Amino acid sequence: MRKLEVMSTNTLPTALAEIVDDFQALTEPDRLQLLLEFSRGLPELPERLKDHPELLEQVVECQSPLFLTIESEKNPDGGARAYRLFFKAPPEAPTTRGFAGVLHEGLDGLTAEEILAVPDDMPELLGLTRAITPLRMRGMTAMLGRIKRKVAAASRLEG
Amino acid sequence: MSYPVEQNEKFAAYANPERLVSTEWLAAAIADGALADGKLVVVESDEDVLLYETGHIPGAVKIDWHTDLNDEVTRDYVDGAAFAALAASKGISRDSTVVIYGDKSNWWAAYALWVFTLFGHEDVRLLDGGRDKWIAEGRELTTDAPQPAVGEYPEVERNDAPIRAFKEDVLAHLGNPLIDVRSPEEYSGQRTHMPAYPEEGALRGGHIPTAASIPWARAAAEDGTYRSREELEALYLGEAGLEPGDDVVAYCRIGERSSHTWFALKYLLGFDTVRNYDGSWTEWGNAVRVPIAKGVDRGSVPASLVRS
């Protein structure tokens, strides 16, 4: 399998960089299997959001219904605020759920600065484009873009 | 030798009842051990590339429309050698009965069936209602990957002409019936893409002049099965105005939704000449100097293209 060398993982937050390394170490079929594991690992929405679908935004670029929102938390040490990510996608859309799972595990709880530093084309680093099709990859890129826009907007308000 | 054909009242009304099987029939065939010797092979073909892995019909193999059936470089289907290798690896022999099912009322399953037909695979059928119906009925699913014995599949040259139309064919066909199976918004030109598929758009919105708009899903009932012969006739003969014996071309965006309609016209209503234009709107809507009609009216063929 061709190793992707177009971008380095230097600018990625540690957790996301590790995920990217895990994907890149695998053959294509195993990468799909790993994405499936991420789809299974995507946490359920907390009750307060489950009952309020209007608090989530749909990412229309995804092939299947994908809704997301962010919340920020005060850092107990007085440092920068931490951003929490929430996703909702149906079980019959495992590819979309898998992408959400990757972004959740890779970015949840990070600061605005860390999230905003993630390159927009980071999904390409997972080495899934051939198997998933470029179209599906754009869904993930759109998901990341939406998260970054929401974090940027929230961090301007909260300082 | 083909596996026996299902007999039931609904299917019997169709022109080619042998092209469909019901979930009951398939469950019984599997319980009888039909999959053991490769005479009957069940294939799942979904839009979501990971859906099969979340659970599939026991013994079913997976064929992915994008990575298995499309050529990796050229916008075309795989060649005879690649298809033979694919089929054999899935335990399919030239004389196997293949039953295909998938998500979204069998969009991609119908597309896979159409590609099998390009290679002249004789006995290929659709599971009426597809994956969703099987699941809704609480039937068995497994994540166990089958290990089929390799099939014997010859290298067959694809025969596109009878069931596949290219852009030039469609230009020559203008004046004969066309069915546009996309959403009404795509047909009128309000949208250049399907809702939720913005990247598969086109530079121009609208439809091929004179095409009738019959969105593909209207051929499917709530449970994803095909509508009855009578209902399909009302749709295609009544509303679209087709007449028995017509030469018909169906199209959508990349040819997958129109495969579902192609199946209904060809095998359920029995039109002899039905071609799927797989270039569809992603080609036509981007092509230079082809005629386009906008709005809800079918439009007319430009005088310069009317053949004498």
CSV table of C-alpha atoms in Angstrom, one decimal:
chain,number,residue,atom,x,y,z
A,1,MET,CA,0.0,0.0,0.0
A,2,ARG,CA,1.3,3.4,-0.9
A,3,LYS,CA,2.2,5.5,2.1
A,4,LEU,CA,0.9,9.0,1.9
A,5,GLU,CA,3.7,11.5,2.1
A,6,VAL,CA,1.9,14.7,1.0
A,7,MET,CA,1.5,16.1,4.4
A,8,SER,CA,3.3,15.4,7.7
A,9,THR,CA,1.3,14.8,10.9
A,10,ASN,CA,3.4,17.4,12.7
A,11,THR,CA,0.6,19.9,13.0
A,12,LEU,CA,-1.9,17.4,14.2
A,13,PRO,CA,-3.0,17.1,17.9
A,14,THR,CA,-1.4,14.0,19.4
A,15,ALA,CA,-4.6,11.9,19.5
A,16,LEU,CA,-5.4,12.7,15.9
A,17,ALA,CA,-1.8,12.1,14.8
A,18,GLU,CA,-1.9,8.7,16.4
A,19,ILE,CA,-5.1,7.8,14.6
A,20,VAL,CA,-3.6,8.9,11.3
A,21,ASP,CA,-0.5,6.7,12.0
A,22,ASP,CA,-2.7,3.8,12.8
A,23,PHE,CA,-4.6,4.1,9.5
A,24,GLN,CA,-1.4,4.6,7.5
A,25,ALA,CA,0.2,1.5,9.0
A,26,LEU,CA,-2.6,-0.7,7.6
A,27,THR,CA,-3.5,-2.2,4.2
A,28,GLU,CA,-6.6,-0.8,2.6
A,29,PRO,CA,-9.1,-3.5,3.7
A,30,ASP,CA,-7.8,-3.2,7.3
A,31,ARG,CA,-8.2,0.6,7.1
A,32,LEU,CA,-11.9,0.0,6.3
A,33,GLN,CA,-12.1,-2.4,9.2
A,34,LEU,CA,-10.6,0.3,11.5
A,35,LEU,CA,-13.1,2.9,10.2
A,36,LEU,CA,-15.8,0.4,11.1
A,37,GLU,CA,-14.5,0.2,14.6
A,38,PHE,CA,-14.6,4.0,14.9
A,39,SER,CA,-18.2,3.9,13.7
A,40,ARG,CA,-19.0,1.5,16.6
A,41,GLY,CA,-17.1,3.6,19.1
A,42,LEU,CA,-18.9,6.9,18.4
A,43,PRO,CA,-20.5,7.8,21.7
A,44,GLU,CA,-24.3,8.3,22.0
A,45,LEU,CA,-25.5,11.8,22.4
A,46,PRO,CA,-26.0,12.9,26.1
A,47,GLU,CA,-29.7,13.0,27.1
A,48,ARG,CA,-29.9,16.8,27.1
A,49,LEU,CA,-29.0,16.8,23.4
A,50,LYS,CA,-31.0,13.7,22.4
A,51,ASP,CA,-34.2,15.5,23.4
A,52,HIS,CA,-33.2,18.7,21.5
A,53,PRO,CA,-32.4,17.9,17.9
A,54,GLU,CA,-32.7,21.6,17.1
A,55,LEU,CA,-29.4,22.2,18.9
A,56,LEU,CA,-27.5,20.1,16.4
A,57,GLU,CA,-26.7,21.2,12.8
A,58,GLN,CA,-26.8,19.0,9.8
A,59,VAL,CA,-23.7,18.7,7.6
A,60,VAL,CA,-25.5,18.4,4.3
A,61,GLU,CA,-22.3,17.5,2.4
A,62,CYS,CA,-22.4,14.0,4.0
A,63,GLN,CA,-24.1,11.2,2.1
A,64,SER,CA,-26.1,10.2,5.1
A,65,PRO,CA,-27.8,12.4,7.8
A,66,LEU,CA,-25.0,13.6,10.1
A,67,PHE,CA,-25.7,16.2,12.8
A,68,LEU,CA,-23.2,17.8,15.1
A,69,THR,CA,-22.7,20.4,17.7
A,70,ILE,CA,-19.9,21.7,20.0
A,71,GLU,CA,-19.8,23.0,23.6
A,72,SER,CA,-17.0,24.6,25.5
A,73,GLU,CA,-16.0,23.9,29.0
A,74,LYS,CA,-13.9,26.0,31.4
A,75,ASN,CA,-10.5,24.6,32.1
A,76,PRO,CA,-10.2,24.0,35.9
A,77,ASP,CA,-6.6,25.1,35.7
A,78,GLY,CA,-7.6,28.4,34.3
A,79,GLY,CA,-6.1,27.6,30.8
A,80,ALA,CA,-7.8,27.8,27.5
A,81,ARG,CA,-11.4,26.4,27.3
A,82,ALA,CA,-11.8,22.8,26.1
A,83,TYR,CA,-14.2,22.1,23.3
A,84,ARG,CA,-16.5,19.0,23.4
A,85,LEU,CA,-17.8,17.5,20.2
A,86,PHE,CA,-21.2,15.8,19.7
A,87,PHE,CA,-22.3,13.8,16.7
A,88,LYS,CA,-25.4,12.0,15.6
A,89,ALA,CA,-25.5,9.6,12.6
A,90,PRO,CA,-27.7,6.5,12.0
A,91,PRO,CA,-26.3,3.0,12.4
A,92,GLU,CA,-27.1,2.3,8.7
A,93,ALA,CA,-24.5,4.9,7.8
A,94,PRO,CA,-21.3,3.3,9.1
A,95,THR,CA,-18.9,5.2,6.9
A,96,THR,CA,-20.3,8.6,8.0
A,97,ARG,CA,-20.3,7.4,11.6
A,98,GLY,CA,-16.8,6.2,11.3
A,99,PHE,CA,-15.6,9.6,10.2
A,100,ALA,CA,-17.4,11.2,13.0
A,101,GLY,CA,-15.8,8.7,15.4
A,102,VAL,CA,-12.3,9.6,14.1
A,103,LEU,CA,-12.9,13.3,14.6
A,104,HIS,CA,-14.5,12.7,18.0
A,105,GLU,CA,-11.6,10.6,19.3
A,106,GLY,CA,-9.0,12.9,17.7
A,107,LEU,CA,-10.4,16.3,18.7
A,108,ASP,CA,-12.8,16.0,21.6
A,109,GLY,CA,-11.7,18.0,24.6
A,110,LEU,CA,-9.0,20.1,22.8
A,111,THR,CA,-8.6,23.9,22.8
A,112,ALA,CA,-9.8,26.1,20.0
A,113,GLU,CA,-6.2,26.7,19.0
A,114,GLU,CA,-5.4,23.0,18.6
A,115,ILE,CA,-8.6,22.3,16.7
A,116,LEU,CA,-8.2,25.3,14.3
A,117,ALA,CA,-4.6,24.2,13.5
A,118,VAL,CA,-5.8,20.9,12.0
A,119,PRO,CA,-5.3,21.2,8.2
A,120,ASP,CA,-8.6,21.2,6.3
A,121,ASP,CA,-7.5,18.3,4.1
A,122,MET,CA,-6.5,16.1,7.1
A,123,PRO,CA,-9.0,13.4,6.1
A,124,GLU,CA,-6.9,12.7,3.0
A,125,LEU,CA,-4.2,11.4,5.4
A,126,LEU,CA,-6.2,8.4,6.4
A,127,GLY,CA,-5.5,6.7,3.1
A,128,LEU,CA,-9.2,5.9,2.5
A,129,THR,CA,-9.9,7.9,-0.6
A,130,ARG,CA,-9.6,5.0,-3.1
A,131,ALA,CA,-11.8,2.7,-1.1
A,132,ILE,CA,-14.3,5.2,0.1
A,133,THR,CA,-14.5,7.3,-3.1
A,134,PRO,CA,-13.5,11.0,-3.2
A,135,LEU,CA,-17.1,12.0,-2.8
A,136,ARG,CA,-17.4,10.3,0.6
A,137,MET,CA,-14.1,11.8,1.6
A,138,ARG,CA,-15.6,15.3,1.0
A,139,GLY,CA,-18.3,14.5,3.5
A,140,MET,CA,-15.6,14.1,6.1
A,141,THR,CA,-13.8,17.2,5.0
A,142,ALA,CA,-17.1,19.1,5.3
A,143,MET,CA,-17.6,17.7,8.8
A,144,LEU,CA,-14.1,18.9,9.9
A,145,GLY,CA,-14.8,22.3,8.3
A,146,ARG,CA,-18.1,22.7,10.1
A,147,ILE,CA,-16.4,21.9,13.4
A,148,LYS,CA,-13.6,24.4,12.8
A,149,ARG,CA,-16.1,27.1,11.8
A,150,LYS,CA,-18.2,26.5,14.9
A,151,VAL,CA,-15.2,26.5,17.2
A,152,ALA,CA,-13.8,29.7,15.6
A,153,ALA,CA,-17.1,31.4,16.0
A,154,ALA,CA,-17.5,30.3,19.6
A,155,SER,CA,-13.9,31.1,20.6
A,156,ARG,CA,-14.3,34.7,19.3
A,157,LEU,CA,-17.3,35.1,21.5
A,158,GLU,CA,-15.8,33.5,24.6
A,159,GLY,CA,-12.3,34.9,24.1
B,1,MET,CA,-28.2,-25.0,-14.3
B,2,SER,CA,-30.4,-22.3,-12.8
B,3,TYR,CA,-31.8,-22.4,-9.4
B,4,PRO,CA,-35.7,-22.9,-9.5
B,5,VAL,CA,-37.7,-19.7,-10.1
B,6,GLU,CA,-40.0,-18.4,-7.4
B,7,GLN,CA,-43.7,-18.6,-8.1
B,8,ASN,CA,-46.1,-16.1,-6.6
B,9,GLU,CA,-49.0,-14.1,-7.6
B,10,LYS,CA,-47.3,-10.7,-7.5
B,11,PHE,CA,-44.3,-11.8,-9.6
B,12,ALA,CA,-46.4,-13.8,-12.0
B,13,ALA,CA,-48.0,-10.5,-13.3
B,14,TYR,CA,-44.6,-9.2,-14.3
B,15,ALA,CA,-43.1,-9.8,-17.8
B,16,ASN,CA,-40.1,-11.6,-16.3
B,17,PRO,CA,-41.0,-13.0,-12.9
B,18,GLU,CA,-37.8,-15.0,-12.8
B,19,ARG,CA,-35.9,-11.8,-12.2
B,20,LEU,CA,-37.1,-11.3,-8.7
B,21,VAL,CA,-37.1,-13.3,-5.5
B,22,SER,CA,-38.8,-12.5,-2.2
B,23,THR,CA,-37.2,-12.5,1.2
B,24,GLU,CA,-39.2,-15.6,2.2
B,25,TRP,CA,-38.0,-17.5,-0.8
B,26,LEU,CA,-34.3,-16.5,-0.2
B,27,ALA,CA,-34.5,-17.4,3.5
B,28,ALA,CA,-36.0,-20.8,2.6
B,29,ALA,CA,-33.3,-21.4,-0.1
B,30,ILE,CA,-30.5,-20.5,2.4
B,31,ALA,CA,-32.1,-22.8,5.0
B,32,ASP,CA,-32.1,-25.6,2.4
B,33,GLY,CA,-28.4,-25.2,1.9
B,34,ALA,CA,-28.6,-23.7,-1.5
B,35,LEU,CA,-25.5,-21.6,-1.0
B,36,ALA,CA,-23.2,-24.6,-0.3
B,37,ASP,CA,-22.2,-25.5,-3.8
B,38,GLY,CA,-22.2,-22.2,-5.6
B,39,LYS,CA,-25.3,-22.9,-7.6
B,40,LEU,CA,-26.9,-19.9,-5.8
B,41,VAL,CA,-24.8,-17.0,-4.8
B,42,VAL,CA,-26.1,-14.0,-2.8
B,43,VAL,CA,-24.4,-10.7,-3.4
B,44,GLU,CA,-24.8,-7.5,-1.3
B,45,SER,CA,-24.2,-4.2,-3.0
B,46,ASP,CA,-24.7,-1.0,-1.0
B,47,GLU,CA,-24.0,2.6,-1.3
B,48,ASP,CA,-22.2,2.7,2.0
B,49,VAL,CA,-19.0,0.8,1.6
B,50,LEU,CA,-19.0,-0.4,5.2
B,51,LEU,CA,-22.6,-1.4,5.6
B,52,TYR,CA,-22.1,-5.1,4.6
B,53,GLU,CA,-19.5,-5.4,7.4
B,54,THR,CA,-22.0,-4.3,10.0
B,55,GLY,CA,-24.1,-7.4,9.3
B,56,HIS,CA,-25.3,-9.2,6.1
B,57,ILE,CA,-27.4,-12.1,5.0
B,58,PRO,CA,-25.7,-15.3,6.0
B,59,GLY,CA,-23.4,-16.5,3.2
B,60,ALA,CA,-23.8,-13.3,1.2
B,61,VAL,CA,-20.7,-11.9,-0.5
B,62,LYS,CA,-20.0,-8.2,-1.0
B,63,ILE,CA,-19.5,-6.4,-4.3
B,64,ASP,CA,-18.8,-2.7,-4.1
B,65,TRP,CA,-20.0,-0.6,-7.0
B,66,HIS,CA,-17.1,1.7,-6.9
B,67,THR,CA,-14.1,-0.4,-6.2
B,68,ASP,CA,-15.2,-3.6,-7.8
B,69,LEU,CA,-17.3,-2.6,-10.8
B,70,ASN,CA,-15.9,0.7,-12.0
B,71,ASP,CA,-12.6,1.0,-13.7
B,72,GLU,CA,-10.2,2.7,-11.5
B,73,VAL,CA,-8.9,5.1,-14.1
B,74,THR,CA,-11.3,5.4,-17.0
B,75,ARG,CA,-15.0,6.4,-16.4
B,76,ASP,CA,-16.2,3.0,-17.5
B,77,TYR,CA,-16.9,-0.5,-16.1
B,78,VAL,CA,-14.2,-3.1,-15.6
B,79,ASP,CA,-13.2,-5.3,-18.5
B,80,GLY,CA,-13.9,-9.0,-19.0
B,81,ALA,CA,-10.8,-10.2,-17.3
B,82,ALA,CA,-11.4,-8.1,-14.2
B,83,PHE,CA,-15.0,-9.1,-14.1
B,84,ALA,CA,-14.1,-12.8,-14.4
B,85,ALA,CA,-11.6,-12.5,-11.6
B,86,LEU,CA,-14.1,-10.7,-9.4
B,87,ALA,CA,-16.9,-13.1,-10.0
B,88,ALA,CA,-14.7,-16.2,-9.5
B,89,SER,CA,-13.3,-14.7,-6.2
B,90,LYS,CA,-16.9,-14.3,-5.0
B,91,GLY,CA,-17.7,-18.0,-5.7
B,92,ILE,CA,-19.7,-17.1,-8.8
B,93,SER,CA,-19.5,-19.3,-11.9
B,94,ARG,CA,-21.0,-18.5,-15.3
B,95,ASP,CA,-24.0,-20.8,-14.6
B,96,SER,CA,-24.6,-19.6,-11.0
B,97,THR,CA,-27.9,-18.1,-10.1
B,98,VAL,CA,-27.0,-14.7,-8.5
B,99,VAL,CA,-29.4,-12.9,-6.2
B,100,ILE,CA,-28.4,-9.3,-5.5
B,101,TYR,CA,-29.7,-7.1,-2.7
B,102,GLY,CA,-28.7,-3.8,-1.1
B,103,ASP,CA,-29.6,-0.7,0.8
B,104,LYS,CA,-31.9,2.2,-0.3
B,105,SER,CA,-34.5,0.0,-2.0
B,106,ASN,CA,-31.8,-1.7,-4.1
B,107,TRP,CA,-30.4,1.3,-6.0
B,108,TRP,CA,-26.9,-0.2,-6.0
B,109,ALA,CA,-28.1,-3.7,-6.2
B,110,ALA,CA,-30.0,-2.9,-9.4
B,111,TYR,CA,-26.9,-1.1,-10.7
B,112,ALA,CA,-24.7,-4.2,-9.9
B,113,LEU,CA,-27.4,-6.4,-11.6
B,114,TRP,CA,-27.2,-4.1,-14.7
B,115,VAL,CA,-23.4,-4.5,-14.8
B,116,PHE,CA,-23.7,-8.3,-14.5
B,117,THR,CA,-26.1,-8.0,-17.5
B,118,LEU,CA,-23.5,-6.1,-19.5
B,119,PHE,CA,-21.4,-9.2,-19.2
B,120,GLY,CA,-24.3,-11.4,-20.2
B,121,HIS,CA,-24.6,-13.2,-16.9
B,122,GLU,CA,-27.7,-15.2,-17.6
B,123,ASP,CA,-29.4,-15.8,-14.3
B,124,VAL,CA,-29.2,-12.7,-12.1
B,125,ARG,CA,-32.1,-11.7,-9.9
B,126,LEU,CA,-33.0,-9.0,-7.4
B,127,LEU,CA,-34.2,-9.6,-3.8
B,128,ASP,CA,-37.5,-7.7,-3.8
B,129,GLY,CA,-37.3,-5.1,-1.0
B,130,GLY,CA,-33.6,-5.5,-0.5
B,131,ARG,CA,-31.6,-5.2,2.7
B,132,ASP,CA,-34.1,-3.1,4.6
B,133,LYS,CA,-37.0,-5.5,4.1
B,134,TRP,CA,-34.8,-8.4,5.2
B,135,ILE,CA,-33.9,-6.5,8.4
B,136,ALA,CA,-37.5,-5.2,9.0
B,137,GLU,CA,-38.7,-8.8,9.0
B,138,GLY,CA,-36.2,-9.6,11.7
B,139,ARG,CA,-34.3,-12.1,9.5
B,140,GLU,CA,-30.9,-13.4,10.4
B,141,LEU,CA,-27.8,-11.3,9.8
B,142,THR,CA,-24.2,-12.2,10.4
B,143,THR,CA,-20.8,-10.5,10.4
B,144,ASP,CA,-19.1,-13.8,9.5
B,145,ALA,CA,-17.2,-13.3,6.3
B,146,PRO,CA,-18.0,-16.2,3.9
B,147,GLN,CA,-15.1,-18.1,2.3
B,148,PRO,CA,-16.6,-19.2,-1.0
B,149,ALA,CA,-14.9,-21.8,-3.1
B,150,VAL,CA,-13.5,-20.0,-6.2
B,151,GLY,CA,-15.9,-20.1,-9.1
B,152,GLU,CA,-15.3,-20.8,-12.7
B,153,TYR,CA,-15.8,-17.7,-14.7
B,154,PRO,CA,-14.7,-17.2,-18.4
B,155,GLU,CA,-13.5,-13.9,-19.7
B,156,VAL,CA,-16.5,-12.5,-21.4
B,157,GLU,CA,-16.4,-9.4,-23.5
B,158,ARG,CA,-18.9,-6.8,-22.3
B,159,ASN,CA,-21.8,-6.3,-24.6
B,160,ASP,CA,-22.8,-2.7,-23.9
B,161,ALA,CA,-25.0,-1.9,-26.9
B,162,PRO,CA,-28.3,-3.6,-26.0
B,163,ILE,CA,-28.7,-2.0,-22.5
B,164,ARG,CA,-26.3,0.9,-22.3
B,165,ALA,CA,-26.5,4.2,-24.0
B,166,PHE,CA,-23.7,6.7,-24.5
B,167,LYS,CA,-24.0,10.4,-25.0
B,168,GLU,CA,-23.9,10.0,-28.8
B,169,ASP,CA,-26.6,7.3,-28.6
B,170,VAL,CA,-28.8,9.7,-26.6
B,171,LEU,CA,-28.4,12.5,-29.2
B,172,ALA,CA,-29.4,10.0,-31.9
B,173,HIS,CA,-32.3,8.8,-29.7
B,174,LEU,CA,-33.8,12.3,-29.3
B,175,GLY,CA,-37.4,12.2,-30.3
B,176,ASN,CA,-37.9,8.8,-28.7
B,177,PRO,CA,-38.9,8.3,-25.1
B,178,LEU,CA,-36.6,9.2,-22.3
B,179,ILE,CA,-37.2,8.8,-18.6
B,180,ASP,CA,-35.5,11.1,-16.2
B,181,VAL,CA,-35.5,9.4,-12.7
B,182,ARG,CA,-34.0,12.3,-10.7
B,183,SER,CA,-35.8,14.4,-8.2
B,184,PRO,CA,-38.2,17.1,-9.5
B,185,GLU,CA,-35.8,19.8,-8.5
B,186,GLU,CA,-33.0,18.3,-10.5
B,187,TYR,CA,-35.3,17.8,-13.5
B,188,SER,CA,-36.4,21.4,-13.5
B,189,GLY,CA,-32.9,22.7,-13.0
B,190,GLN,CA,-33.5,24.3,-9.7
B,191,ARG,CA,-30.8,22.0,-8.4
B,192,THR,CA,-27.7,20.8,-10.2
B,193,HIS,CA,-27.2,17.9,-7.7
B,194,MET,CA,-29.1,15.6,-5.5
B,195,PRO,CA,-29.9,16.9,-2.0
B,196,ALA,CA,-26.9,15.7,0.1
B,197,TYR,CA,-24.7,15.0,-2.9
B,198,PRO,CA,-23.4,18.5,-3.7
B,199,GLU,CA,-20.2,17.4,-5.2
B,200,GLU,CA,-21.7,15.3,-7.9
B,201,GLY,CA,-23.2,18.3,-9.6
B,202,ALA,CA,-23.1,19.6,-13.0
B,203,LEU,CA,-22.5,23.0,-14.6
B,204,ARG,CA,-26.0,23.2,-16.0
B,205,GLY,CA,-29.4,22.4,-14.5
B,206,GLY,CA,-32.3,20.9,-16.3
B,207,HIS,CA,-33.1,17.8,-18.3
B,208,ILE,CA,-32.6,16.2,-21.6
B,209,PRO,CA,-35.3,17.7,-23.9
B,210,THR,CA,-38.5,15.6,-24.1
B,211,ALA,CA,-37.6,13.4,-21.1
B,212,ALA,CA,-40.5,12.5,-18.8
B,213,SER,CA,-39.9,13.0,-15.1
B,214,ILE,CA,-40.6,9.8,-13.1
B,215,PRO,CA,-38.4,9.9,-10.0
B,216,TRP,CA,-37.0,6.4,-9.5
B,217,ALA,CA,-38.5,5.8,-6.0
B,218,ARG,CA,-42.0,6.0,-7.3
B,219,ALA,CA,-41.4,2.5,-8.7
B,220,ALA,CA,-40.9,1.3,-5.1
B,221,ALA,CA,-43.5,0.7,-2.4
B,222,GLU,CA,-43.0,1.8,1.3
B,223,ASP,CA,-41.2,-1.5,2.1
B,224,GLY,CA,-38.8,-1.1,-0.8
B,225,THR,CA,-40.3,-3.8,-3.0
B,226,TYR,CA,-41.3,-3.0,-6.6
B,227,ARG,CA,-44.8,-1.8,-7.1
B,228,SER,CA,-47.3,-4.2,-8.7
B,229,ARG,CA,-47.5,-4.5,-12.5
B,230,GLU,CA,-50.7,-2.5,-12.5
B,231,GLU,CA,-49.1,0.4,-10.5
B,232,LEU,CA,-46.0,0.4,-12.7
B,233,GLU,CA,-48.2,0.5,-15.8
B,234,ALA,CA,-50.0,3.5,-14.4
B,235,LEU,CA,-46.7,5.2,-13.8
B,236,TYR,CA,-44.8,4.5,-17.0
B,237,LEU,CA,-47.6,3.9,-19.6
B,238,GLY,CA,-50.0,6.3,-18.1
B,239,GLU,CA,-48.1,9.2,-16.6
B,240,ALA,CA,-44.9,9.0,-18.7
B,241,GLY,CA,-46.8,8.1,-21.8
B,242,LEU,CA,-44.7,5.1,-22.9
B,243,GLU,CA,-46.2,2.7,-25.4
B,244,PRO,CA,-45.6,-1.0,-25.6
B,245,GLY,CA,-42.7,-1.6,-27.9
B,246,ASP,CA,-41.1,1.8,-27.3
B,247,ASP,CA,-37.3,2.1,-27.4
B,248,VAL,CA,-36.6,3.8,-24.0
B,249,VAL,CA,-33.5,5.4,-22.4
B,250,ALA,CA,-33.4,6.1,-18.7
B,251,TYR,CA,-30.9,8.3,-16.9
B,252,CYS,CA,-30.2,9.9,-13.6
B,253,ARG,CA,-27.0,11.4,-12.3
B,254,ILE,CA,-24.5,8.6,-12.7
B,255,GLY,CA,-26.7,5.7,-13.8
B,256,GLU,CA,-27.4,4.0,-10.5
B,257,ARG,CA,-31.0,5.2,-9.7
B,258,SER,CA,-31.8,4.7,-13.4
B,259,SER,CA,-30.7,1.1,-13.1
B,260,HIS,CA,-33.6,0.6,-10.7
B,261,THR,CA,-36.0,2.1,-13.3
B,262,TRP,CA,-34.2,0.2,-16.1
B,263,PHE,CA,-35.0,-3.1,-14.2
B,264,ALA,CA,-38.7,-2.1,-13.8
B,265,LEU,CA,-39.1,-1.3,-17.5
B,266,LYS,CA,-37.1,-4.2,-18.9
B,267,TYR,CA,-38.1,-7.1,-16.7
B,268,LEU,CA,-41.3,-6.1,-14.9
B,269,LEU,CA,-43.0,-4.3,-17.8
B,270,GLY,CA,-41.2,-6.2,-20.5
B,271,PHE,CA,-39.9,-3.4,-22.8
B,272,ASP,CA,-37.5,-5.1,-25.2
B,273,THR,CA,-35.2,-2.2,-25.8
B,274,VAL,CA,-34.4,-0.2,-22.6
B,275,ARG,CA,-31.0,1.4,-22.2
B,276,ASN,CA,-29.5,3.0,-19.2
B,277,TYR,CA,-27.5,6.1,-19.9
B,278,ASP,CA,-24.9,5.9,-17.2
B,279,GLY,CA,-23.1,9.1,-18.2
B,280,SER,CA,-26.4,10.6,-17.2
B,281,TRP,CA,-26.6,14.2,-15.9
B,282,THR,CA,-23.0,14.3,-14.6
B,283,GLU,CA,-22.0,14.0,-18.3
B,284,TRP,CA,-25.0,15.7,-20.1
B,285,GLY,CA,-25.1,18.6,-17.7
B,286,ASN,CA,-21.4,19.3,-18.2
B,287,ALA,CA,-21.2,18.5,-21.9
B,288,VAL,CA,-20.6,21.3,-24.4
B,289,ARG,CA,-23.4,22.2,-26.9
B,290,VAL,CA,-25.9,19.5,-26.0
B,291,PRO,CA,-29.5,20.7,-25.8
B,292,ILE,CA,-31.1,21.1,-22.4
B,293,ALA,CA,-34.6,21.9,-21.3
B,294,LYS,CA,-35.3,23.8,-18.1
B,295,GLY,CA,-38.4,24.0,-16.0
B,296,VAL,CA,-41.1,21.4,-15.4
B,297,ASP,CA,-42.1,21.1,-19.1
B,298,ARG,CA,-40.6,18.3,-21.1
B,299,GLY,CA,-39.4,20.7,-23.8
B,300,SER,CA,-38.8,19.8,-27.5
B,301,VAL,CA,-36.0,18.6,-29.6
B,302,PRO,CA,-34.2,21.5,-31.2
B,303,ALA,CA,-34.9,21.7,-35.0
B,304,SER,CA,-31.3,21.3,-35.8
B,305,LEU,CA,-31.3,17.9,-34.2
B,306,VAL,CA,-34.5,16.5,-35.5
B,307,ARG,CA,-33.6,13.6,-37.8
B,308,SER,CA,-35.4,13.2,-41.0
